[in-house]
Tab-separated table of C-alpha atoms in Angstrom:
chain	number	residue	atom	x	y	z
B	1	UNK	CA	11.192	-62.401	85.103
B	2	UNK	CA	9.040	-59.590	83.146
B	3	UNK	CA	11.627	-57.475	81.063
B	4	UNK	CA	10.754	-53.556	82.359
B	5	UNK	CA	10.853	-52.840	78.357
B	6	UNK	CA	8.764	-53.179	75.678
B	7	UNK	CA	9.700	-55.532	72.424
B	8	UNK	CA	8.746	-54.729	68.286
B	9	UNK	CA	5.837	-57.141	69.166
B	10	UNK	CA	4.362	-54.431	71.432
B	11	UNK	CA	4.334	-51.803	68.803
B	12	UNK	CA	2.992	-54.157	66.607
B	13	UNK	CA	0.262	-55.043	68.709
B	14	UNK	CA	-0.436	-51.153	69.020
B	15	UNK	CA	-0.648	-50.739	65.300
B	16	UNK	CA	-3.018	-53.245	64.775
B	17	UNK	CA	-5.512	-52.032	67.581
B	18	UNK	CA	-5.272	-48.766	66.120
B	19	UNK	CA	-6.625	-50.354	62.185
B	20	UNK	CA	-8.722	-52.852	64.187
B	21	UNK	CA	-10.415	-50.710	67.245
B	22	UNK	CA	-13.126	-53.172	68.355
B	23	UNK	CA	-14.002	-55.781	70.991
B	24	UNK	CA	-13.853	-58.325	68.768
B	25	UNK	CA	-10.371	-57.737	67.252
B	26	UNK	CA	-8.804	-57.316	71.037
B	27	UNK	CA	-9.963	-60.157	72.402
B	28	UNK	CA	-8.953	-62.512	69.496
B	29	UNK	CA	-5.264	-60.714	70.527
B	30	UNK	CA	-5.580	-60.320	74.115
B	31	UNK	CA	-2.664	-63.164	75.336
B	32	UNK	CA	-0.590	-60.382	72.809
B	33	UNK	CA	-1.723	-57.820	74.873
B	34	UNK	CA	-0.865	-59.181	78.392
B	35	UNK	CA	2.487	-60.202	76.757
B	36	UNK	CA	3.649	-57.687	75.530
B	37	UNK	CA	2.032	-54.211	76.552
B	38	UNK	CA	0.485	-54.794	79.837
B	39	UNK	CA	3.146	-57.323	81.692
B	40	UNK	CA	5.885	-55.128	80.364
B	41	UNK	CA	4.119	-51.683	80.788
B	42	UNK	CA	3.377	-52.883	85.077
B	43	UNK	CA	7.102	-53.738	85.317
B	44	UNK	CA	8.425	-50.638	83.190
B	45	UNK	CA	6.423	-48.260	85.332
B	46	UNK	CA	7.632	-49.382	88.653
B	47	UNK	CA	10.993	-49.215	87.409
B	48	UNK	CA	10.541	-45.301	86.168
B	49	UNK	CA	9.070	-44.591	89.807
B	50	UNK	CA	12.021	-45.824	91.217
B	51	UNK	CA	14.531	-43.911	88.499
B	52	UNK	CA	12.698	-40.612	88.920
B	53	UNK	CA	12.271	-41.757	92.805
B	54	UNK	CA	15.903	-41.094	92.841
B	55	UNK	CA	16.220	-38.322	90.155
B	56	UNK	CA	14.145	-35.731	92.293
B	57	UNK	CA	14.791	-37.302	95.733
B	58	UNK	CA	11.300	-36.882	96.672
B	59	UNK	CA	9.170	-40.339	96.709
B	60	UNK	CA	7.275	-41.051	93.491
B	61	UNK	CA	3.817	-42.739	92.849
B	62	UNK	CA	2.303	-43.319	89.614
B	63	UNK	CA	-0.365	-44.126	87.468
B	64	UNK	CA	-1.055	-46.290	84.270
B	65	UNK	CA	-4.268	-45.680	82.498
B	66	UNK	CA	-6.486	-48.116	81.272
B	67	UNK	CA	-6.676	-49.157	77.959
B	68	UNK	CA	-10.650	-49.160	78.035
B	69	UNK	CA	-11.650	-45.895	76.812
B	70	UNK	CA	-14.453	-44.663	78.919
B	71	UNK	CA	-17.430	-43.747	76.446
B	72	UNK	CA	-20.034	-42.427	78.258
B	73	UNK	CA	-20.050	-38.621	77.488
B	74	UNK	CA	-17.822	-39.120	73.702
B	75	UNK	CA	-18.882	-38.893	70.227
B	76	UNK	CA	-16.069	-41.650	69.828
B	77	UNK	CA	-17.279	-44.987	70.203
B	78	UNK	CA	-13.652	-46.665	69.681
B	79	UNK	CA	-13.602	-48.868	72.863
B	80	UNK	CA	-9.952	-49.033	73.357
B	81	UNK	CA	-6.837	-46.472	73.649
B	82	UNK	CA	-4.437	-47.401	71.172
B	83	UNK	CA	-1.426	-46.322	73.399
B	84	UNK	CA	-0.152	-46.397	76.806
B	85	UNK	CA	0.175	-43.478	78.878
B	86	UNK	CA	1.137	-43.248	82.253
B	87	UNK	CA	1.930	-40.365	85.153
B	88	UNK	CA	4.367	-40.143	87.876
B	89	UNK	CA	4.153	-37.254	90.413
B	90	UNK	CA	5.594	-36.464	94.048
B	91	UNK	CA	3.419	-37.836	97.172
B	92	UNK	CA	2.473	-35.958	100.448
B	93	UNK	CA	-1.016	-34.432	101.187
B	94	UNK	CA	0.280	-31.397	99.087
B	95	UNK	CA	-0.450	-33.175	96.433
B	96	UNK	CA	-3.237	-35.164	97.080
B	97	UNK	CA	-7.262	-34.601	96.278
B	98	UNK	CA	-8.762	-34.427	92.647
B	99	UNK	CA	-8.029	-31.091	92.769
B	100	UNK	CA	-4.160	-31.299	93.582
B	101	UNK	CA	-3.282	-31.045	90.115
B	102	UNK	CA	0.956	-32.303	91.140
B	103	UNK	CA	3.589	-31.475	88.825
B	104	UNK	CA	4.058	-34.796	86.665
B	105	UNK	CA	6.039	-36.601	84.635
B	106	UNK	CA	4.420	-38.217	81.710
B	107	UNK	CA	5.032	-40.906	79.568
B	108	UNK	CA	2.996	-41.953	75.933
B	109	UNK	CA	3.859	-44.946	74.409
B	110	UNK	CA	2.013	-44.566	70.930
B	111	UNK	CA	2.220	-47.114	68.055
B	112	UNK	CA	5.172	-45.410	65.903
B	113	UNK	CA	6.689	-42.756	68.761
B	114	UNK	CA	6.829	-42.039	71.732
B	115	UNK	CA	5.796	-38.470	73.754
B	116	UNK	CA	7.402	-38.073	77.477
B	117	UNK	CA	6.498	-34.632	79.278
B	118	UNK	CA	6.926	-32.748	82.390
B	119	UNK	CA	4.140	-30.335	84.308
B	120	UNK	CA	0.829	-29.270	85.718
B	121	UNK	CA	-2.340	-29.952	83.037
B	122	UNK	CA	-4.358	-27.724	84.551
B	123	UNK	CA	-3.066	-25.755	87.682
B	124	UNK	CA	-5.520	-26.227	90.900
B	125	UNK	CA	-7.566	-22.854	91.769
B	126	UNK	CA	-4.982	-21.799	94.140
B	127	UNK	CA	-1.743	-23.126	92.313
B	128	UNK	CA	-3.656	-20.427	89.733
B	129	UNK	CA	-3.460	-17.576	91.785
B	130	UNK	CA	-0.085	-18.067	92.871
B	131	UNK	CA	1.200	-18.916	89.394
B	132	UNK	CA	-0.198	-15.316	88.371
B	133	UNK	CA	1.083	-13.367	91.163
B	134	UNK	CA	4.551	-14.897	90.503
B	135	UNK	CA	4.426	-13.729	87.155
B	136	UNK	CA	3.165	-10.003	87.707
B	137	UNK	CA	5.722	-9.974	90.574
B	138	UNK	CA	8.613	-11.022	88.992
B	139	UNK	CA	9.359	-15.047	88.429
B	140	UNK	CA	7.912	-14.231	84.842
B	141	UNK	CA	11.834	-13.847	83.594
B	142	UNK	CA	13.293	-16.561	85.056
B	143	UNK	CA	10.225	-18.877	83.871
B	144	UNK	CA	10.613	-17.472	80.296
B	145	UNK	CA	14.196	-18.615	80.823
B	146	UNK	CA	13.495	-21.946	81.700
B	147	UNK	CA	11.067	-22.787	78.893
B	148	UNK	CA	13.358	-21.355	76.109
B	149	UNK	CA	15.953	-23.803	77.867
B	150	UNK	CA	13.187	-26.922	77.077
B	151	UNK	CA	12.487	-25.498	73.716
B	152	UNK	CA	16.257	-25.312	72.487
B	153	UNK	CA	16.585	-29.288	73.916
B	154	UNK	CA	13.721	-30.158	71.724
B	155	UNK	CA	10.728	-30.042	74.156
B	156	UNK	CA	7.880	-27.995	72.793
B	157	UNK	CA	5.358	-26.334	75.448
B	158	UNK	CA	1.786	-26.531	75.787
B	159	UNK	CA	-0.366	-24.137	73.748
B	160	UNK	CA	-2.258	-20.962	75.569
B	161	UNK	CA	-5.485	-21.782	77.152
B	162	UNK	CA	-6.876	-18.062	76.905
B	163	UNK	CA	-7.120	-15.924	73.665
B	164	UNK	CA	-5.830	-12.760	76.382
B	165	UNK	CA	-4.183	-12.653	79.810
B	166	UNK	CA	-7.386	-13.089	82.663
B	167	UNK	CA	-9.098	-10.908	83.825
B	168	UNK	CA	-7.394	-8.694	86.876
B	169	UNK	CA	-4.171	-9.400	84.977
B	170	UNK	CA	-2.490	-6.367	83.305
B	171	UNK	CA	-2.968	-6.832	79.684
B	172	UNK	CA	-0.095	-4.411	79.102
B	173	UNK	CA	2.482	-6.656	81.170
B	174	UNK	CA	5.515	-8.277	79.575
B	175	UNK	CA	4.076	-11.762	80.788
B	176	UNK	CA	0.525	-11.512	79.411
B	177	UNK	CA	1.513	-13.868	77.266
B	178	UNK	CA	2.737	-16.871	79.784
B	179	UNK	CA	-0.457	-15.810	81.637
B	180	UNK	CA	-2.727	-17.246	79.142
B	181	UNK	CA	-1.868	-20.245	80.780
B	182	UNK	CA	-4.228	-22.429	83.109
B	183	UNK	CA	-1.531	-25.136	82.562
B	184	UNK	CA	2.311	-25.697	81.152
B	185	UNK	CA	3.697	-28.562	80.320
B	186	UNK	CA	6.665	-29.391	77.883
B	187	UNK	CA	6.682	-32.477	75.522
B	188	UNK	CA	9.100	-34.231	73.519
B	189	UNK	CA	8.196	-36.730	70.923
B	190	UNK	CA	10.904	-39.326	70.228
B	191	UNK	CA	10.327	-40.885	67.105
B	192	UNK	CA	12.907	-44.322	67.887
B	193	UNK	CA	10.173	-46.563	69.530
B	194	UNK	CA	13.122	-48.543	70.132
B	195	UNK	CA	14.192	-46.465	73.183
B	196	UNK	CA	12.164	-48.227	74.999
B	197	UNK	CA	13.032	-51.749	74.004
B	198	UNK	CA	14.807	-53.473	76.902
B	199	UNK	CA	15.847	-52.379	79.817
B	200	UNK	CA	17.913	-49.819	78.746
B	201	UNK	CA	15.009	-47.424	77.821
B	202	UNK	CA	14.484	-46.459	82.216
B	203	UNK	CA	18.166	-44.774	81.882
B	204	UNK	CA	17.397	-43.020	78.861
B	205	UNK	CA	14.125	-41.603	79.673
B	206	UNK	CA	15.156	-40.547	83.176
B	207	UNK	CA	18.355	-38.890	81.166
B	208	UNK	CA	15.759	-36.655	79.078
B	209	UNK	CA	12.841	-36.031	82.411
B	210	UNK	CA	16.350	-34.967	84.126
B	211	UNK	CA	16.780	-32.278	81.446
B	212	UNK	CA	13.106	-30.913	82.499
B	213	UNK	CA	14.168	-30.725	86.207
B	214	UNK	CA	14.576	-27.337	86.816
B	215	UNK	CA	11.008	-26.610	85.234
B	216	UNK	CA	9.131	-29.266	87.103
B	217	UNK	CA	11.570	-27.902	90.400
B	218	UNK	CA	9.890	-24.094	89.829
B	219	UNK	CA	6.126	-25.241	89.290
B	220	UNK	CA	6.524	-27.841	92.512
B	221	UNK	CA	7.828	-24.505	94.662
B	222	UNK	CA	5.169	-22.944	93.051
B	223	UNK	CA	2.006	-25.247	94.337
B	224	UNK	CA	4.106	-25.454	98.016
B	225	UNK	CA	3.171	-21.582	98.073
B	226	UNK	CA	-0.352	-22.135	97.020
């Protein structure tokens, strides 16, 4: 049976794809890889599913991405991601299309740490709208509320996308600020790599995504209106 947890071996594994980026290098490793990121990362993610599955009630589906960096349109040659990331979100035709943009829980297993997040990258066009119009119309406070909340627990939230509020959006308003936003997410980075060696790592990540409930709650409402 495939542990749902990673073991130093993965990490070290990481490491040395991140000094040794090239073809040549992973496929002299590869049985390391299938050992001990990919068989472990398969079974970890299925378990998270079913953890946050059960955290938000709501049925879960996720995604892994590959560890083949796509190069067609990057400066960056490097053919491999040195890190696994993956992204669970809520299902229902709500949130489906390429331009759905779900709420999300997010995961980055990196060589020496490890990043976990909550919310929208980008908001979809009409998630946008809505997301504005809350804020001029008064959800502004009790988002501002809920994102100091993250920040004193550690999580730090996604930078501005605009140098000033939109256009159409009062400049003078008390949430021109949050309104810079296209996106918001909040990330934590967790520096103990082993929190996620064994199986006792699903408990402990669902423990800190449960802390970013209430914030992933408000933006799902929010793309339900749009």
């Amino acid at each position: 049976m495939i542990s749902a947890g990673y073991r130093p071996e993965t990490f070290t594994f990481l490491k040395g794809l991140a000094a040794n980026n090239t073809k040549t290098w992973f496929e002299a490793n590869k049985s390391d890889y299938l050992h001990f990121v990919k068989q472990p990362s398969d079974a970890l993610r299925r378990a998270l599913q079913e953890a946050l599955s059960e955290l938000t009630g709501r049925e879960i589906t996720s995604k892994q991405f590959r560890i083949n960096r796509d190069l067609r349109f990057s400066r960056d040659k490097r053919p491999f991601n040195a890190h696994v990331r993956m992204a669970f979100w809520p299902t229902g035709s709500t949130f489906e299309g390429k331009d759905a943009q779900p709420p999300s829980f997010f995961l980055s297993i990196e060589p020496d740490h490890i990043r976990i997040g909550t919310g929208c990258m980008a908001f979809s066009k009409p998630a946008l709208t809505v997301f504005l119009h809350a804020l001029e119309t008064g959800e502004g406070e009790t988002l501002l509320a809920l994102l100091r909340k993250l920040q004193e627990n550690g999580f730090e939230i996604s930078e501005p996308d605009l140098a000033n509020a939109p256009k159409g959006f009062p400049r003078d308003h008390p949430h021109a600020g949050l309104a810079r936003h296209k996106g918001l997410g909040a990330w934590k980075t967790l520096g103990d790599t082993g929190l996620v060696q064994g199986n006792s790592g699903i408990a402990a990540l669902a423990d800190i995504w449960a802390g970013t409930l209430p914030f992933w709650k408000w933006q799902l409402g929010l793309l339900e209106k749009a």
